[in-house]
CSV table of C-alpha atoms in Angstrom, one decimal:
chain,number,residue,atom,x,y,z
A,183,UNK,CA,0.0,0.0,0.0
A,184,UNK,CA,1.3,3.5,-0.9
A,185,UNK,CA,1.9,5.7,2.1
A,186,UNK,CA,1.6,9.5,2.4
A,187,UNK,CA,5.4,9.6,2.8
A,188,UNK,CA,5.9,8.1,-0.6
A,189,UNK,CA,3.6,10.8,-2.1
A,190,UNK,CA,5.3,13.5,-0.3
A,191,UNK,CA,8.7,12.3,-1.8
A,192,UNK,CA,7.4,12.0,-5.2
A,193,UNK,CA,5.8,15.4,-5.1
A,194,UNK,CA,8.8,17.0,-3.5
A,195,UNK,CA,6.8,18.5,-0.7
A,196,UNK,CA,6.2,17.8,3.0
A,197,UNK,CA,3.6,15.4,4.5
A,198,UNK,CA,1.8,18.5,5.9
A,199,UNK,CA,1.5,19.8,2.5
A,200,UNK,CA,0.0,16.6,1.2
A,201,UNK,CA,-2.5,16.7,4.1
A,202,UNK,CA,-3.6,20.4,3.4
A,203,UNK,CA,-4.1,19.5,-0.2
A,204,UNK,CA,-6.3,16.5,0.7
A,205,UNK,CA,-8.3,18.6,3.0
A,206,UNK,CA,-8.7,21.4,0.5
A,207,UNK,CA,-6.8,24.0,2.5
A,208,UNK,CA,-6.6,27.4,0.9
A,209,UNK,CA,-3.1,27.9,1.9
A,210,UNK,CA,-1.6,25.8,-0.9
A,211,UNK,CA,-0.8,27.3,-4.3
A,212,UNK,CA,-2.4,25.9,-7.4
A,213,UNK,CA,0.8,24.7,-8.8
A,214,UNK,CA,1.6,22.8,-5.7
A,215,UNK,CA,-1.9,21.3,-5.7
A,216,UNK,CA,-1.5,20.1,-9.3
A,217,UNK,CA,1.9,18.6,-8.4
A,218,UNK,CA,0.5,16.7,-5.4
A,219,UNK,CA,-2.6,15.6,-7.3
A,220,UNK,CA,-0.3,14.2,-10.1
A,221,UNK,CA,1.8,12.2,-7.6
A,222,UNK,CA,-1.4,10.8,-6.0
A,223,UNK,CA,-2.8,9.7,-9.3
A,224,UNK,CA,0.5,8.2,-10.5
A,225,UNK,CA,1.2,6.3,-7.3
A,226,UNK,CA,-2.5,5.3,-6.7
A,227,UNK,CA,-2.5,6.7,-3.2
A,228,UNK,CA,-5.9,6.3,-1.4
A,229,UNK,CA,-6.2,8.7,1.7
A,230,UNK,CA,-7.4,7.2,5.1
A,231,UNK,CA,-11.1,8.3,4.8
A,232,UNK,CA,-12.0,7.3,8.2
A,233,UNK,CA,-9.4,9.5,9.7
A,234,UNK,CA,-11.2,12.5,8.2
A,235,UNK,CA,-14.8,11.7,9.4
A,236,UNK,CA,-14.6,14.6,11.6
A,237,UNK,CA,-15.1,17.0,8.8
A,238,UNK,CA,-18.8,17.3,8.8
A,239,UNK,CA,-18.8,20.1,6.3
A,240,UNK,CA,-18.3,17.6,3.5
A,241,UNK,CA,-20.1,14.6,2.5
A,242,UNK,CA,-17.7,13.8,-0.3
A,243,UNK,CA,-20.3,13.5,-3.1
A,244,UNK,CA,-20.0,15.0,-6.6
A,245,UNK,CA,-22.7,14.6,-9.2
A,246,UNK,CA,-22.1,13.8,-12.7
A,247,UNK,CA,-24.8,14.3,-15.4
A,248,UNK,CA,-24.1,12.8,-18.9
A,249,UNK,CA,-26.8,12.4,-21.8
A,250,UNK,CA,-25.6,9.0,-22.6
A,251,UNK,CA,-23.4,6.8,-20.3
A,252,UNK,CA,-22.9,4.2,-23.1
A,253,UNK,CA,-20.9,6.8,-25.1
A,254,UNK,CA,-17.2,6.1,-24.6
A,255,UNK,CA,-16.3,9.8,-24.9
A,256,UNK,CA,-18.2,10.5,-21.6
A,257,UNK,CA,-16.7,7.2,-20.2
A,258,UNK,CA,-13.3,8.7,-20.7
A,259,UNK,CA,-14.3,12.0,-19.2
A,260,UNK,CA,-15.6,10.1,-16.2
A,261,UNK,CA,-12.4,8.1,-15.8
A,262,UNK,CA,-10.5,11.6,-15.8
A,263,UNK,CA,-12.8,12.9,-13.2
A,264,UNK,CA,-12.4,9.9,-10.9
A,265,UNK,CA,-8.5,9.9,-11.2
A,266,UNK,CA,-8.7,13.1,-9.4
A,267,UNK,CA,-11.5,12.9,-7.0
A,268,UNK,CA,-11.3,9.2,-5.8
A,269,UNK,CA,-7.9,9.6,-4.2
A,270,UNK,CA,-9.3,12.4,-2.2
A,271,UNK,CA,-12.2,10.3,-0.8
A,272,UNK,CA,-14.9,11.6,-3.1
A,273,UNK,CA,-17.7,9.5,-4.7
A,274,UNK,CA,-19.5,10.3,-7.9
A,275,UNK,CA,-23.3,10.1,-8.4
A,276,UNK,CA,-24.0,9.4,-12.0
A,277,UNK,CA,-27.2,10.3,-13.8
A,278,UNK,CA,-28.2,9.7,-17.4
A,279,UNK,CA,-30.4,12.3,-18.9
A,280,UNK,CA,-30.8,11.4,-22.6
A,281,UNK,CA,-30.1,15.2,-23.4
A,282,UNK,CA,-33.7,16.0,-22.1
A,283,UNK,CA,-34.1,19.2,-20.2
A,284,UNK,CA,-36.8,17.8,-18.0
A,285,UNK,CA,-34.6,15.0,-16.8
A,286,UNK,CA,-31.6,17.4,-16.5
A,287,UNK,CA,-33.5,19.7,-14.0
A,288,UNK,CA,-34.9,16.6,-12.2
A,289,UNK,CA,-31.6,15.1,-11.7
A,290,UNK,CA,-30.1,18.4,-10.6
A,291,UNK,CA,-32.7,18.5,-7.9
A,292,UNK,CA,-32.0,14.9,-7.0
A,293,UNK,CA,-28.3,15.7,-6.7
A,294,UNK,CA,-29.1,18.8,-4.6
A,295,UNK,CA,-31.2,16.7,-2.1
A,296,UNK,CA,-28.2,14.2,-1.9
A,297,UNK,CA,-26.3,17.2,-0.9
A,298,UNK,CA,-23.5,16.9,-3.6
A,299,UNK,CA,-20.9,19.6,-3.2
A,300,UNK,CA,-20.6,20.2,-7.0
A,301,UNK,CA,-21.7,18.9,-10.4
A,302,UNK,CA,-19.9,18.0,-13.6
A,303,UNK,CA,-22.3,18.0,-16.6
A,304,UNK,CA,-22.4,17.3,-20.3
A,305,UNK,CA,-25.6,18.2,-22.3
A,306,UNK,CA,-26.8,19.0,-25.7
A,307,UNK,CA,-27.3,22.6,-24.9
A,308,UNK,CA,-27.3,24.9,-21.9
A,309,UNK,CA,-30.8,26.6,-21.5
A,310,UNK,CA,-31.6,29.5,-19.3
A,311,UNK,CA,-33.3,27.0,-16.9
A,312,UNK,CA,-29.8,25.7,-16.1
A,313,UNK,CA,-28.6,29.1,-15.2
A,314,UNK,CA,-31.5,29.9,-13.0
A,315,UNK,CA,-31.1,26.6,-11.1
A,316,UNK,CA,-27.6,27.2,-10.5
A,317,UNK,CA,-28.2,30.8,-9.5
A,318,UNK,CA,-31.0,29.8,-7.0
A,319,UNK,CA,-29.0,26.8,-5.4
A,320,UNK,CA,-25.5,28.2,-5.7
A,321,UNK,CA,-24.0,24.9,-6.6
A,322,UNK,CA,-20.7,25.0,-8.6
A,323,UNK,CA,-21.3,23.3,-12.1
A,324,UNK,CA,-18.6,22.5,-14.6
A,325,UNK,CA,-19.8,21.9,-18.1
A,326,UNK,CA,-17.8,19.6,-20.3
A,327,UNK,CA,-18.0,19.4,-24.1
A,328,UNK,CA,-20.0,22.5,-24.2
A,329,UNK,CA,-19.6,26.2,-24.3
A,330,UNK,CA,-21.4,28.6,-21.8
A,331,UNK,CA,-23.8,30.9,-23.3
A,332,UNK,CA,-23.9,34.5,-21.7
A,333,UNK,CA,-26.9,34.9,-19.5
A,334,UNK,CA,-25.5,37.7,-17.5
A,335,UNK,CA,-25.8,35.8,-14.1
A,336,UNK,CA,-23.0,35.8,-11.7
A,337,UNK,CA,-23.0,32.0,-10.9
A,338,UNK,CA,-20.4,29.4,-9.9
A,339,UNK,CA,-19.9,28.0,-13.5
A,340,UNK,CA,-17.1,27.0,-15.8
A,341,UNK,CA,-16.7,24.9,-18.9
A,342,UNK,CA,-14.0,22.6,-20.3
A,343,UNK,CA,-14.1,22.1,-24.1
A,344,UNK,CA,-12.1,22.1,-27.3
A,345,UNK,CA,-12.2,24.8,-29.9
A,346,UNK,CA,-14.9,23.0,-32.0
A,347,UNK,CA,-15.1,25.7,-34.7
A,348,UNK,CA,-11.3,25.8,-35.3
A,349,UNK,CA,-11.1,21.9,-35.2
A,350,UNK,CA,-13.6,21.4,-38.0
A,351,UNK,CA,-12.0,24.3,-39.9
A,352,UNK,CA,-8.7,22.4,-39.7
A,353,UNK,CA,-10.4,19.4,-41.0
A,354,UNK,CA,-11.7,21.3,-44.1
A,355,UNK,CA,-8.2,22.4,-44.6
A,356,UNK,CA,-6.9,18.9,-44.3
A,357,UNK,CA,-9.4,17.7,-47.0
A,358,UNK,CA,-8.6,20.6,-49.4
A,359,UNK,CA,-4.9,19.9,-49.1
A,360,UNK,CA,-5.9,16.2,-50.0
A,361,UNK,CA,-7.3,17.4,-53.2
A,362,UNK,CA,-11.0,17.7,-52.2
A,363,UNK,CA,-13.1,20.7,-53.5
A,364,UNK,CA,-16.5,19.4,-53.1
A,365,UNK,CA,-17.0,18.8,-49.4
A,366,UNK,CA,-20.4,17.8,-47.9
A,367,UNK,CA,-21.4,18.2,-44.2
A,368,UNK,CA,-23.6,16.2,-41.9
A,369,UNK,CA,-24.2,18.0,-38.5
A,370,UNK,CA,-26.4,17.9,-35.5
A,371,UNK,CA,-29.0,20.3,-34.2
A,372,UNK,CA,-27.9,23.9,-34.3
A,373,UNK,CA,-29.3,24.5,-30.8
A,374,UNK,CA,-26.4,22.5,-29.6
A,375,UNK,CA,-23.9,25.5,-29.3
A,376,UNK,CA,-20.8,23.5,-29.3
A,377,UNK,CA,-21.1,20.1,-31.3
A,378,UNK,CA,-23.9,21.5,-33.3
A,379,UNK,CA,-23.5,25.2,-34.3
A,380,UNK,CA,-19.8,25.6,-33.6
A,381,UNK,CA,-18.8,22.5,-35.8
A,382,UNK,CA,-21.1,23.9,-38.7
A,383,UNK,CA,-19.5,27.4,-38.2
A,384,UNK,CA,-16.0,25.6,-38.5
A,385,UNK,CA,-17.2,24.0,-41.7
A,386,UNK,CA,-18.2,27.2,-43.3
A,387,UNK,CA,-15.2,29.0,-42.1
A,388,UNK,CA,-13.1,26.3,-43.7
A,389,UNK,CA,-14.9,26.6,-47.0
A,390,UNK,CA,-14.3,30.3,-47.0
A,391,UNK,CA,-10.7,30.2,-46.2
A,392,UNK,CA,-10.1,27.6,-48.9
A,393,UNK,CA,-12.2,29.6,-51.4
A,394,UNK,CA,-14.6,26.7,-51.9
A,395,UNK,CA,-18.2,27.1,-53.0
A,396,UNK,CA,-21.1,26.5,-50.5
A,397,UNK,CA,-24.2,24.5,-51.6
A,398,UNK,CA,-27.2,23.7,-49.4
A,399,UNK,CA,-27.6,20.4,-51.2
A,400,UNK,CA,-24.3,19.3,-49.6
A,401,UNK,CA,-25.5,20.1,-46.0
A,402,UNK,CA,-27.7,18.1,-43.9
A,403,UNK,CA,-28.7,18.8,-40.3
A,404,UNK,CA,-30.0,16.0,-38.1
A,405,UNK,CA,-32.0,16.1,-34.7
A,406,UNK,CA,-29.2,14.2,-32.9
A,407,UNK,CA,-25.9,12.5,-33.3
A,408,UNK,CA,-26.6,8.9,-33.8
A,409,UNK,CA,-25.6,6.3,-36.4
A,410,UNK,CA,-29.1,6.4,-37.7
A,411,UNK,CA,-28.8,10.1,-38.1
A,412,UNK,CA,-25.7,9.8,-40.1
A,413,UNK,CA,-27.4,7.3,-42.4
A,414,UNK,CA,-30.3,9.7,-43.0
A,415,UNK,CA,-28.1,12.7,-43.5
A,416,UNK,CA,-26.0,10.9,-46.2
A,417,UNK,CA,-29.2,9.7,-47.8
A,418,UNK,CA,-30.5,13.3,-48.0
A,419,UNK,CA,-27.2,14.7,-49.5
A,420,UNK,CA,-27.3,11.7,-52.0
A,421,UNK,CA,-30.8,12.4,-53.0
A,422,UNK,CA,-30.4,16.3,-53.3
A,423,UNK,CA,-27.0,16.7,-54.9
A,424,UNK,CA,-26.6,16.4,-58.7
A,425,UNK,CA,-23.2,14.9,-58.3
A,426,UNK,CA,-21.7,12.9,-55.4
A,427,UNK,CA,-19.3,15.0,-53.3
A,428,UNK,CA,-15.6,13.7,-53.1
A,429,UNK,CA,-15.8,14.0,-49.2
A,430,UNK,CA,-18.3,14.3,-46.4
A,431,UNK,CA,-17.4,15.9,-43.1
A,432,UNK,CA,-19.5,14.6,-40.2
A,433,UNK,CA,-19.9,16.4,-36.9
A,434,UNK,CA,-19.2,13.2,-34.9
A,435,UNK,CA,-18.0,9.6,-35.4
A,436,UNK,CA,-21.5,8.2,-35.0
A,437,UNK,CA,-22.8,10.3,-37.9
A,438,UNK,CA,-19.7,9.2,-40.0
A,439,UNK,CA,-20.5,5.5,-39.3
A,440,UNK,CA,-24.1,6.0,-40.4
A,441,UNK,CA,-22.8,7.7,-43.5
A,442,UNK,CA,-20.4,4.8,-44.3
A,443,UNK,CA,-23.3,2.4,-43.7
A,444,UNK,CA,-25.4,4.2,-46.3
A,445,UNK,CA,-22.5,4.1,-48.7
A,446,UNK,CA,-22.2,0.4,-48.2
A,447,UNK,CA,-25.9,-0.2,-48.8
A,448,UNK,CA,-25.7,1.8,-52.1
A,449,UNK,CA,-22.5,0.3,-53.5
A,450,UNK,CA,-20.5,3.5,-53.0
A,451,UNK,CA,-17.0,2.7,-51.9
A,452,UNK,CA,-15.2,4.5,-49.1
A,453,UNK,CA,-12.7,6.1,-49.8
A,454,UNK,CA,-12.5,5.2,-53.5
A,455,UNK,CA,-15.7,6.9,-54.5
A,456,UNK,CA,-16.0,9.3,-51.3
A,457,UNK,CA,-14.0,10.1,-48.3
A,458,UNK,CA,-15.5,10.5,-44.8
A,459,UNK,CA,-14.2,12.1,-41.7
A,460,UNK,CA,-15.7,12.3,-38.1
A,461,UNK,CA,-15.0,13.8,-34.7
A,462,UNK,CA,-14.4,12.2,-31.3
A,463,UNK,CA,-12.1,9.3,-32.0
A,464,UNK,CA,-14.6,6.9,-30.5
A,465,UNK,CA,-14.1,3.1,-30.2
A,466,UNK,CA,-15.9,2.8,-33.6
A,467,UNK,CA,-13.3,5.0,-35.4
A,468,UNK,CA,-10.8,2.1,-35.3
A,469,UNK,CA,-13.1,-0.8,-35.2
A,470,UNK,CA,-14.9,-0.1,-38.6
A,471,UNK,CA,-13.2,-0.6,-42.0
A,472,UNK,CA,-12.0,1.6,-43.5
A,473,UNK,CA,-10.8,3.1,-40.2
A,474,UNK,CA,-12.1,6.6,-39.7
A,475,UNK,CA,-10.1,9.8,-40.1
A,476,UNK,CA,-11.3,11.9,-37.2
A,477,UNK,CA,-10.4,14.5,-34.6
A,478,UNK,CA,-9.4,13.3,-31.1
A,479,UNK,CA,-10.0,15.6,-28.3
A,480,UNK,CA,-8.5,15.2,-24.8
A,481,UNK,CA,-11.4,13.6,-23.2
A,482,UNK,CA,-9.6,12.0,-20.2
A,483,UNK,CA,-7.8,15.3,-19.6
A,484,UNK,CA,-11.0,17.1,-19.8
A,485,UNK,CA,-12.4,15.1,-17.0
A,486,UNK,CA,-9.1,15.8,-15.0
A,487,UNK,CA,-9.5,19.7,-15.6
A,488,UNK,CA,-13.2,19.6,-14.8
A,489,UNK,CA,-12.5,17.9,-11.5
A,490,UNK,CA,-9.6,20.2,-10.7
A,491,UNK,CA,-11.8,23.3,-11.4
A,492,UNK,CA,-14.5,21.9,-8.9
A,493,UNK,CA,-11.9,21.3,-6.3
A,494,UNK,CA,-10.8,24.9,-6.8
A,495,UNK,CA,-14.4,26.1,-6.2
A,496,UNK,CA,-14.5,24.0,-3.1
A,497,UNK,CA,-11.4,25.4,-1.5
A,498,UNK,CA,-11.9,29.1,-2.5
A,499,UNK,CA,-15.1,31.0,-2.4
A,500,UNK,CA,-13.5,33.8,-4.5
A,501,UNK,CA,-12.4,31.5,-7.2
A,502,UNK,CA,-13.6,32.8,-10.6
A,503,UNK,CA,-14.6,30.2,-13.2
A,504,UNK,CA,-13.9,30.6,-16.8
A,505,UNK,CA,-13.9,28.7,-20.2
A,506,UNK,CA,-11.0,26.5,-20.8
A,507,UNK,CA,-9.9,25.1,-24.2
A,508,UNK,CA,-8.3,21.6,-24.4
A,509,UNK,CA,-5.9,20.4,-27.3
A,510,UNK,CA,-7.2,18.3,-30.2
A,511,UNK,CA,-5.5,16.2,-32.8
A,512,UNK,CA,-6.5,15.4,-36.3
A,513,UNK,CA,-5.9,11.6,-37.0
A,514,UNK,CA,-5.5,10.5,-40.7
A,515,UNK,CA,-6.7,6.9,-41.2
A,516,UNK,CA,-8.1,4.9,-44.1
A,517,UNK,CA,-11.3,6.8,-44.8
A,518,UNK,CA,-9.7,9.6,-46.7
A,519,UNK,CA,-8.2,9.3,-50.2
A,520,UNK,CA,-5.7,11.7,-51.6
A,521,UNK,CA,-7.0,12.8,-55.0
């Protein structure tokens, strides 16, 4: 079993500093906290929770709300969250919302009744009802994979996300440099500020920067981000467009898999006849053939950052939240052909 002495040695700090970090003292700098947390994660140290039962201000619960717990993107985020909070004695209460506002508000109330100290949340969009709930209950909320709209309320809220617009713009440039001039787009609902609107905006920005023409016949918006939606979206583009595009950029891997499925059913070969790209680098991206060219965003690190922000809220009432952008990586695989 790893001891607190080993953690202190690995982090290069005193045992008392380790104790202050575990007990969320305000007297430790953020740099030192991060160094200690890294040592705790790497060594797999588990504090003696029973020794801290005297701390009645904390019940060591954190709420997690995800629209689809079967989505491995959210699974990796949860792993990142747990890598930070579990060594400190916190437990996560996980709720699945299906992206429905009524369920989100219901589970927010459930988590409040369970006296969670804070919430990490992913959802399709952030409505005003969320902001009002946070304002009324003063519970810190960290949104992941979503951008925060400006409602003008001073509430304890932050977001951790990648730059969705620029990421998709980069993918357009990649396809252009691979010789593609006729690029279609399958996206989700535009009321989803991040994966919906920002990714569409990135597509349009990329077309403009590459001096490519825009055609509504090459664009399909779907109600969600499922494989079935990708199939339907590719079917719409196939039926509307006079000629088959040389590439289709999909707003997520599920949509891309659905588009490839449609192509298979209609004897259209990928990438020989058309190239396909996605976003997320999900498990399906490497499981299908051809393997999917996609954008990997730092999902595990997103969970780590979200948990660290929540701990900052806990330890400092004056901590001001913000929007944090995480790195991403374009991964070229078999589904794109160089023309």
